[in-house]
Amino acid sequence: MANVAPDYDKAGDGEDVKVKVICLGDSAVGKSKLVERFLMDGYKPQQLSTFALTLFNYETEVNNQKVSVDFWDTAGQERFNNMHPSYYHQAHACILVFDSTRKVTYKNLSNWLKELQEYRPEIPCLVAGNKIDDVLQMFMYVTDVYMFKDAIRAAVAYKSDSTDFMDEIMRELENFELETEQKDSGLESEGNSEDKEEGNKDKTDS
């Protein structure tokens, strides 16, 4: 007997929260490997043959609250470019994946986003570039961890109608802009100092 998908809108036992995060992107961009790299040995893969997909379960905490996350992977069925509506049903967040070595997979993200918006137009989305050069693998692993954690927090915030996640994102953007302005200002000051030194040197030489 085939397994059936859980009801993600149903309240969990006690204080537990259950959320669904889906991965979208062209075939062979490495969606499964991306999830496995984040979960490492802690994941529990489960085959949902009814929908021809693989489900990865991950237990974590968000704001001191237990959260059970199901990452849905397409199991290669995305080659049909026509995902079953059940794949999008009750999703709380989406990770769009492209292959950094194949430009067409990046261009096709707009098609995946368009299809997603037909079923779940308001859920938060993150974009991940996969298959980066081996030299950057350790750096990319750290980046993946932050990305997946952000996706989980976004999913929890979306399910609870919370604005906390977006407020934090806006604060991070404001801090980034401030740091960028400070760095630009510092570089400009250094440039002016160098120009003055060059000018003084020219006067001395003359």
PDB file of C-alpha atoms in Angstrom:
ATOM      1  CA  MET A   1       0.000   0.000   0.000  1.00  0.00           C
ATOM      2  CA  ALA A   2       1.468   3.374  -1.031  1.00  0.00           C
ATOM      3  CA  ASN A   3       2.241   6.032   1.540  1.00  0.00           C
ATOM      4  CA  VAL A   4       0.124   9.168   1.494  1.00  0.00           C
ATOM      5  CA  ALA A   5       1.259  12.735   2.074  1.00  0.00           C
ATOM      6  CA  PRO A   6       0.794  14.225   5.555  1.00  0.00           C
ATOM      7  CA  ASP A   7      -1.725  16.979   6.278  1.00  0.00           C
ATOM      8  CA  TYR A   8       0.544  19.980   6.891  1.00  0.00           C
ATOM      9  CA  ASP A   9      -2.301  22.330   7.792  1.00  0.00           C
ATOM     10  CA  LYS A  10      -3.288  20.071  10.668  1.00  0.00           C
ATOM     11  CA  ALA A  11      -2.031  21.179  14.068  1.00  0.00           C
ATOM     12  CA  GLY A  12       0.773  19.034  15.469  1.00  0.00           C
ATOM     13  CA  ASP A  13       0.882  17.234  18.790  1.00  0.00           C
ATOM     14  CA  GLY A  14       1.476  19.587  21.679  1.00  0.00           C
ATOM     15  CA  GLU A  15       3.634  22.527  20.615  1.00  0.00           C
ATOM     16  CA  ASP A  16       5.254  20.813  17.642  1.00  0.00           C
ATOM     17  CA  VAL A  17       5.005  22.549  14.278  1.00  0.00           C
ATOM     18  CA  LYS A  18       5.095  20.633  10.985  1.00  0.00           C
ATOM     19  CA  VAL A  19       6.113  22.462   7.810  1.00  0.00           C
ATOM     20  CA  LYS A  20       6.676  21.534   4.182  1.00  0.00           C
ATOM     21  CA  VAL A  21       9.556  22.921   2.083  1.00  0.00           C
ATOM     22  CA  ILE A  22       9.667  22.047  -1.621  1.00  0.00           C
ATOM     23  CA  CYS A  23      12.646  22.066  -4.004  1.00  0.00           C
ATOM     24  CA  LEU A  24      12.156  23.150  -7.612  1.00  0.00           C
ATOM     25  CA  GLY A  25      14.464  23.267 -10.624  1.00  0.00           C
ATOM     26  CA  ASP A  26      15.418  21.482 -13.821  1.00  0.00           C
ATOM     27  CA  SER A  27      16.400  17.840 -13.883  1.00  0.00           C
ATOM     28  CA  ALA A  28      19.952  16.988 -12.729  1.00  0.00           C
ATOM     29  CA  VAL A  29      20.687  20.357 -11.106  1.00  0.00           C
ATOM     30  CA  GLY A  30      21.452  18.487  -7.876  1.00  0.00           C
ATOM     31  CA  LYS A  31      18.390  19.184  -5.727  1.00  0.00           C
ATOM     32  CA  SER A  32      18.629  15.862  -3.874  1.00  0.00           C
ATOM     33  CA  LYS A  33      22.362  16.257  -3.232  1.00  0.00           C
ATOM     34  CA  LEU A  34      21.789  19.788  -1.983  1.00  0.00           C
ATOM     35  CA  VAL A  35      19.292  18.561   0.602  1.00  0.00           C
ATOM     36  CA  GLU A  36      21.492  15.606   1.576  1.00  0.00           C
ATOM     37  CA  ARG A  37      24.512  17.884   1.976  1.00  0.00           C
ATOM     38  CA  PHE A  38      22.585  19.974   4.475  1.00  0.00           C
ATOM     39  CA  LEU A  39      21.034  17.071   6.363  1.00  0.00           C
ATOM     40  CA  MET A  40      24.149  14.858   6.202  1.00  0.00           C
ATOM     41  CA  ASP A  41      23.536  11.736   8.318  1.00  0.00           C
ATOM     42  CA  GLY A  42      20.574  13.152  10.173  1.00  0.00           C
ATOM     43  CA  TYR A  43      17.896  12.781   7.524  1.00  0.00           C
ATOM     44  CA  LYS A  44      15.222  10.124   7.116  1.00  0.00           C
ATOM     45  CA  PRO A  45      14.420   9.599   3.410  1.00  0.00           C
ATOM     46  CA  GLN A  46      10.963   8.243   2.682  1.00  0.00           C
ATOM     47  CA  GLN A  47       9.613   7.291  -0.728  1.00  0.00           C
ATOM     48  CA  LEU A  48       6.100   8.528  -1.458  1.00  0.00           C
ATOM     49  CA  SER A  49       5.358   6.374  -4.480  1.00  0.00           C
ATOM     50  CA  THR A  50       1.914   7.902  -4.934  1.00  0.00           C
ATOM     51  CA  PHE A  51       3.538  11.154  -6.002  1.00  0.00           C
ATOM     52  CA  ALA A  52       6.850   9.770  -7.342  1.00  0.00           C
ATOM     53  CA  LEU A  53       8.958  11.834  -4.993  1.00  0.00           C
ATOM     54  CA  THR A  54      11.335  11.534  -2.051  1.00  0.00           C
ATOM     55  CA  LEU A  55      10.580  13.095   1.303  1.00  0.00           C
ATOM     56  CA  PHE A  56      13.387  14.057   3.698  1.00  0.00           C
ATOM     57  CA  ASN A  57      12.394  14.644   7.316  1.00  0.00           C
ATOM     58  CA  TYR A  58      14.399  16.942   9.583  1.00  0.00           C
ATOM     59  CA  GLU A  59      13.797  17.791  13.238  1.00  0.00           C
ATOM     60  CA  THR A  60      14.929  21.159  14.582  1.00  0.00           C
ATOM     61  CA  GLU A  61      13.933  24.096  16.787  1.00  0.00           C
ATOM     62  CA  VAL A  62      12.872  27.607  15.825  1.00  0.00           C
ATOM     63  CA  ASN A  63      12.481  30.177  18.592  1.00  0.00           C
ATOM     64  CA  ASN A  64      12.545  27.411  21.226  1.00  0.00           C
ATOM     65  CA  GLN A  65       9.739  25.581  19.449  1.00  0.00           C
ATOM     66  CA  LYS A  66      10.099  22.064  18.070  1.00  0.00           C
ATOM     67  CA  VAL A  67       9.687  21.948  14.299  1.00  0.00           C
ATOM     68  CA  SER A  68       9.368  18.919  12.031  1.00  0.00           C
ATOM     69  CA  VAL A  69      10.406  19.801   8.482  1.00  0.00           C
ATOM     70  CA  ASP A  70       9.621  17.748   5.397  1.00  0.00           C
ATOM     71  CA  PHE A  71      11.788  18.576   2.375  1.00  0.00           C
ATOM     72  CA  TRP A  72      10.042  17.391  -0.792  1.00  0.00           C
ATOM     73  CA  ASP A  73      12.240  16.347  -3.718  1.00  0.00           C
ATOM     74  CA  THR A  74      10.860  15.630  -7.187  1.00  0.00           C
ATOM     75  CA  ALA A  75      12.756  12.343  -7.694  1.00  0.00           C
ATOM     76  CA  GLY A  76      13.516  13.253 -11.308  1.00  0.00           C
ATOM     77  CA  GLN A  77       9.902  13.738 -12.357  1.00  0.00           C
ATOM     78  CA  GLU A  78      10.536  17.432 -13.096  1.00  0.00           C
ATOM     79  CA  ARG A  79      11.706  16.449 -16.580  1.00  0.00           C
ATOM     80  CA  PHE A  80       8.036  16.485 -17.563  1.00  0.00           C
ATOM     81  CA  ASN A  81       7.846  20.196 -16.717  1.00  0.00           C
ATOM     82  CA  ASN A  82       4.403  19.589 -15.315  1.00  0.00           C
ATOM     83  CA  MET A  83       4.514  18.932 -11.604  1.00  0.00           C
ATOM     84  CA  HIS A  84       1.498  17.344  -9.958  1.00  0.00           C
ATOM     85  CA  PRO A  85      -0.555  19.961  -8.017  1.00  0.00           C
ATOM     86  CA  SER A  86      -0.143  17.841  -4.876  1.00  0.00           C
ATOM     87  CA  TYR A  87       3.570  18.698  -4.905  1.00  0.00           C
ATOM     88  CA  TYR A  88       2.736  22.358  -4.241  1.00  0.00           C
ATOM     89  CA  HIS A  89      -0.211  21.651  -1.946  1.00  0.00           C
ATOM     90  CA  GLN A  90       0.261  23.060   1.581  1.00  0.00           C
ATOM     91  CA  ALA A  91       3.899  24.061   0.921  1.00  0.00           C
ATOM     92  CA  HIS A  92       5.212  26.727   3.295  1.00  0.00           C
ATOM     93  CA  ALA A  93       8.481  27.633   1.546  1.00  0.00           C
ATOM     94  CA  CYS A  94      10.339  26.859  -1.683  1.00  0.00           C
ATOM     95  CA  ILE A  95      14.003  26.483  -2.661  1.00  0.00           C
ATOM     96  CA  LEU A  96      14.659  27.137  -6.359  1.00  0.00           C
ATOM     97  CA  VAL A  97      17.818  25.347  -7.512  1.00  0.00           C
ATOM     98  CA  PHE A  98      19.933  25.881 -10.629  1.00  0.00           C
ATOM     99  CA  ASP A  99      23.172  24.368 -11.922  1.00  0.00           C
ATOM    100  CA  SER A 100      25.903  27.027 -11.975  1.00  0.00           C
ATOM    101  CA  THR A 101      27.552  25.226 -14.911  1.00  0.00           C
ATOM    102  CA  ARG A 102      24.397  25.323 -17.070  1.00  0.00           C
ATOM    103  CA  LYS A 103      23.052  28.800 -17.744  1.00  0.00           C
ATOM    104  CA  VAL A 104      19.764  27.473 -19.119  1.00  0.00           C
ATOM    105  CA  THR A 105      18.847  26.025 -15.710  1.00  0.00           C
ATOM    106  CA  TYR A 106      19.117  29.527 -14.236  1.00  0.00           C
ATOM    107  CA  LYS A 107      16.961  31.013 -16.987  1.00  0.00           C
ATOM    108  CA  ASN A 108      14.347  28.317 -16.411  1.00  0.00           C
ATOM    109  CA  LEU A 109      13.877  29.382 -12.787  1.00  0.00           C
ATOM    110  CA  SER A 110      11.382  31.980 -14.000  1.00  0.00           C
ATOM    111  CA  ASN A 111       9.253  29.161 -15.438  1.00  0.00           C
ATOM    112  CA  TRP A 112       9.378  27.250 -12.157  1.00  0.00           C
ATOM    113  CA  LEU A 113       8.476  30.380 -10.220  1.00  0.00           C
ATOM    114  CA  LYS A 114       5.553  31.048 -12.548  1.00  0.00           C
ATOM    115  CA  GLU A 115       4.221  27.518 -12.030  1.00  0.00           C
ATOM    116  CA  LEU A 116       4.726  27.778  -8.267  1.00  0.00           C
ATOM    117  CA  GLN A 117       2.754  31.029  -8.147  1.00  0.00           C
ATOM    118  CA  GLU A 118      -0.215  29.309  -9.764  1.00  0.00           C
ATOM    119  CA  TYR A 119      -0.575  27.112  -6.679  1.00  0.00           C
ATOM    120  CA  ARG A 120       1.212  28.881  -3.798  1.00  0.00           C
ATOM    121  CA  PRO A 121       1.666  32.542  -4.813  1.00  0.00           C
ATOM    122  CA  GLU A 122       2.563  33.918  -1.394  1.00  0.00           C
ATOM    123  CA  ILE A 123       5.093  31.479   0.074  1.00  0.00           C
ATOM    124  CA  PRO A 124       8.702  32.666   0.598  1.00  0.00           C
ATOM    125  CA  CYS A 125      11.319  31.468  -1.933  1.00  0.00           C
ATOM    126  CA  LEU A 126      15.097  31.138  -1.804  1.00  0.00           C
ATOM    127  CA  VAL A 127      17.438  30.591  -4.765  1.00  0.00           C
ATOM    128  CA  ALA A 128      20.442  28.240  -4.608  1.00  0.00           C
ATOM    129  CA  GLY A 129      23.251  27.827  -7.141  1.00  0.00           C
ATOM    130  CA  ASN A 130      24.592  24.270  -7.094  1.00  0.00           C
ATOM    131  CA  LYS A 131      27.687  22.473  -8.462  1.00  0.00           C
ATOM    132  CA  ILE A 132      30.179  25.171  -7.544  1.00  0.00           C
ATOM    133  CA  ASP A 133      33.895  24.428  -8.052  1.00  0.00           C
ATOM    134  CA  ASP A 134      35.335  21.891  -5.581  1.00  0.00           C
ATOM    135  CA  VAL A 135      37.629  24.535  -4.102  1.00  0.00           C
ATOM    136  CA  LEU A 136      34.549  26.319  -2.786  1.00  0.00           C
ATOM    137  CA  GLN A 137      32.752  23.231  -1.472  1.00  0.00           C
ATOM    138  CA  MET A 138      33.429  23.895   2.225  1.00  0.00           C
ATOM    139  CA  PHE A 139      32.334  27.506   1.862  1.00  0.00           C
ATOM    140  CA  MET A 140      29.242  26.388  -0.041  1.00  0.00           C
ATOM    141  CA  TYR A 141      28.368  23.873   2.693  1.00  0.00           C
ATOM    142  CA  VAL A 142      28.322  26.670   5.275  1.00  0.00           C
ATOM    143  CA  THR A 143      26.218  28.781   2.905  1.00  0.00           C
ATOM    144  CA  ASP A 144      23.820  25.862   2.360  1.00  0.00           C
ATOM    145  CA  VAL A 145      23.321  25.495   6.101  1.00  0.00           C
ATOM    146  CA  TYR A 146      22.326  29.143   6.470  1.00  0.00           C
ATOM    147  CA  MET A 147      20.068  28.935   3.415  1.00  0.00           C
ATOM    148  CA  PHE A 148      18.187  25.875   4.643  1.00  0.00           C
ATOM    149  CA  LYS A 149      17.813  27.339   8.121  1.00  0.00           C
ATOM    150  CA  ASP A 150      16.412  30.515   6.574  1.00  0.00           C
ATOM    151  CA  ALA A 151      14.007  28.419   4.504  1.00  0.00           C
ATOM    152  CA  ILE A 152      12.813  26.607   7.632  1.00  0.00           C
ATOM    153  CA  ARG A 153      12.348  29.837   9.564  1.00  0.00           C
ATOM    154  CA  ALA A 154      10.522  31.359   6.608  1.00  0.00           C
ATOM    155  CA  ALA A 155       8.220  28.339   6.398  1.00  0.00           C
ATOM    156  CA  VAL A 156       7.413  28.510  10.114  1.00  0.00           C
ATOM    157  CA  ALA A 157       6.798  32.261   9.903  1.00  0.00           C
ATOM    158  CA  TYR A 158       4.534  31.809   6.876  1.00  0.00           C
ATOM    159  CA  LYS A 159       2.501  29.074   8.570  1.00  0.00           C
ATOM    160  CA  SER A 160       2.028  31.167  11.705  1.00  0.00           C
ATOM    161  CA  ASP A 161       1.356  34.375   9.720  1.00  0.00           C
ATOM    162  CA  SER A 162       4.330  35.909  11.491  1.00  0.00           C
ATOM    163  CA  THR A 163       6.228  38.938  10.198  1.00  0.00           C
ATOM    164  CA  ASP A 164       9.256  38.223  12.403  1.00  0.00           C
ATOM    165  CA  PHE A 165      11.234  36.578   9.606  1.00  0.00           C
ATOM    166  CA  MET A 166      10.687  39.389   7.106  1.00  0.00           C
ATOM    167  CA  ASP A 167      11.444  41.975   9.790  1.00  0.00           C
ATOM    168  CA  GLU A 168      14.773  40.239  10.437  1.00  0.00           C
ATOM    169  CA  ILE A 169      15.528  40.093   6.698  1.00  0.00           C
ATOM    170  CA  MET A 170      14.847  43.837   6.417  1.00  0.00           C
ATOM    171  CA  ARG A 171      17.163  44.520   9.371  1.00  0.00           C
ATOM    172  CA  GLU A 172      19.902  42.423   7.754  1.00  0.00           C
ATOM    173  CA  LEU A 173      19.460  44.302   4.462  1.00  0.00           C
ATOM    174  CA  GLU A 174      19.667  47.642   6.262  1.00  0.00           C
ATOM    175  CA  ASN A 175      22.838  46.536   8.067  1.00  0.00           C
ATOM    176  CA  PHE A 176      24.304  45.296   4.771  1.00  0.00           C
ATOM    177  CA  GLU A 177      23.571  48.633   3.086  1.00  0.00           C
ATOM    178  CA  LEU A 178      25.099  50.517   6.018  1.00  0.00           C
ATOM    179  CA  GLU A 179      28.238  48.351   5.971  1.00  0.00           C
ATOM    180  CA  THR A 180      28.498  48.788   2.190  1.00  0.00           C
ATOM    181  CA  GLU A 181      28.224  52.563   2.512  1.00  0.00           C
ATOM    182  CA  GLN A 182      30.901  52.582   5.210  1.00  0.00           C
ATOM    183  CA  LYS A 183      33.228  50.446   3.091  1.00  0.00           C
ATOM    184  CA  ASP A 184      32.623  52.646   0.034  1.00  0.00           C
ATOM    185  CA  SER A 185      33.270  55.722   2.149  1.00  0.00           C
ATOM    186  CA  GLY A 186      36.485  54.174   3.459  1.00  0.00           C
ATOM    187  CA  LEU A 187      37.670  53.302  -0.030  1.00  0.00           C
ATOM    188  CA  GLU A 188      36.845  56.809  -1.211  1.00  0.00           C
ATOM    189  CA  SER A 189      38.835  58.304   1.687  1.00  0.00           C
ATOM    190  CA  GLU A 190      41.789  56.066   0.880  1.00  0.00           C
ATOM    191  CA  GLY A 191      41.556  57.098  -2.748  1.00  0.00           C
ATOM    192  CA  ASN A 192      41.525  60.797  -1.851  1.00  0.00           C
ATOM    193  CA  SER A 193      44.532  60.312   0.445  1.00  0.00           C
ATOM    194  CA  GLU A 194      46.448  58.582  -2.327  1.00  0.00           C
ATOM    195  CA  ASP A 195      45.566  61.388  -4.749  1.00  0.00           C
ATOM    196  CA  LYS A 196      46.815  63.978  -2.268  1.00  0.00           C
ATOM    197  CA  GLU A 197      50.046  62.051  -1.744  1.00  0.00           C
ATOM    198  CA  GLU A 198      50.567  61.839  -5.498  1.00  0.00           C
ATOM    199  CA  GLY A 199      49.896  65.575  -5.802  1.00  0.00           C
ATOM    200  CA  ASN A 200      52.354  66.442  -3.049  1.00  0.00           C
ATOM    201  CA  LYS A 201      54.950  64.145  -4.606  1.00  0.00           C
ATOM    202  CA  ASP A 202      54.549  65.851  -7.980  1.00  0.00           C
ATOM    203  CA  LYS A 203      55.018  69.262  -6.364  1.00  0.00           C
ATOM    204  CA  THR A 204      58.147  68.055  -4.564  1.00  0.00           C
ATOM    205  CA  ASP A 205      59.597  66.600  -7.760  1.00  0.00           C
ATOM    206  CA  SER A 206      58.997  69.826  -9.629  1.00  0.00           C
TER     207      SER A 206
END
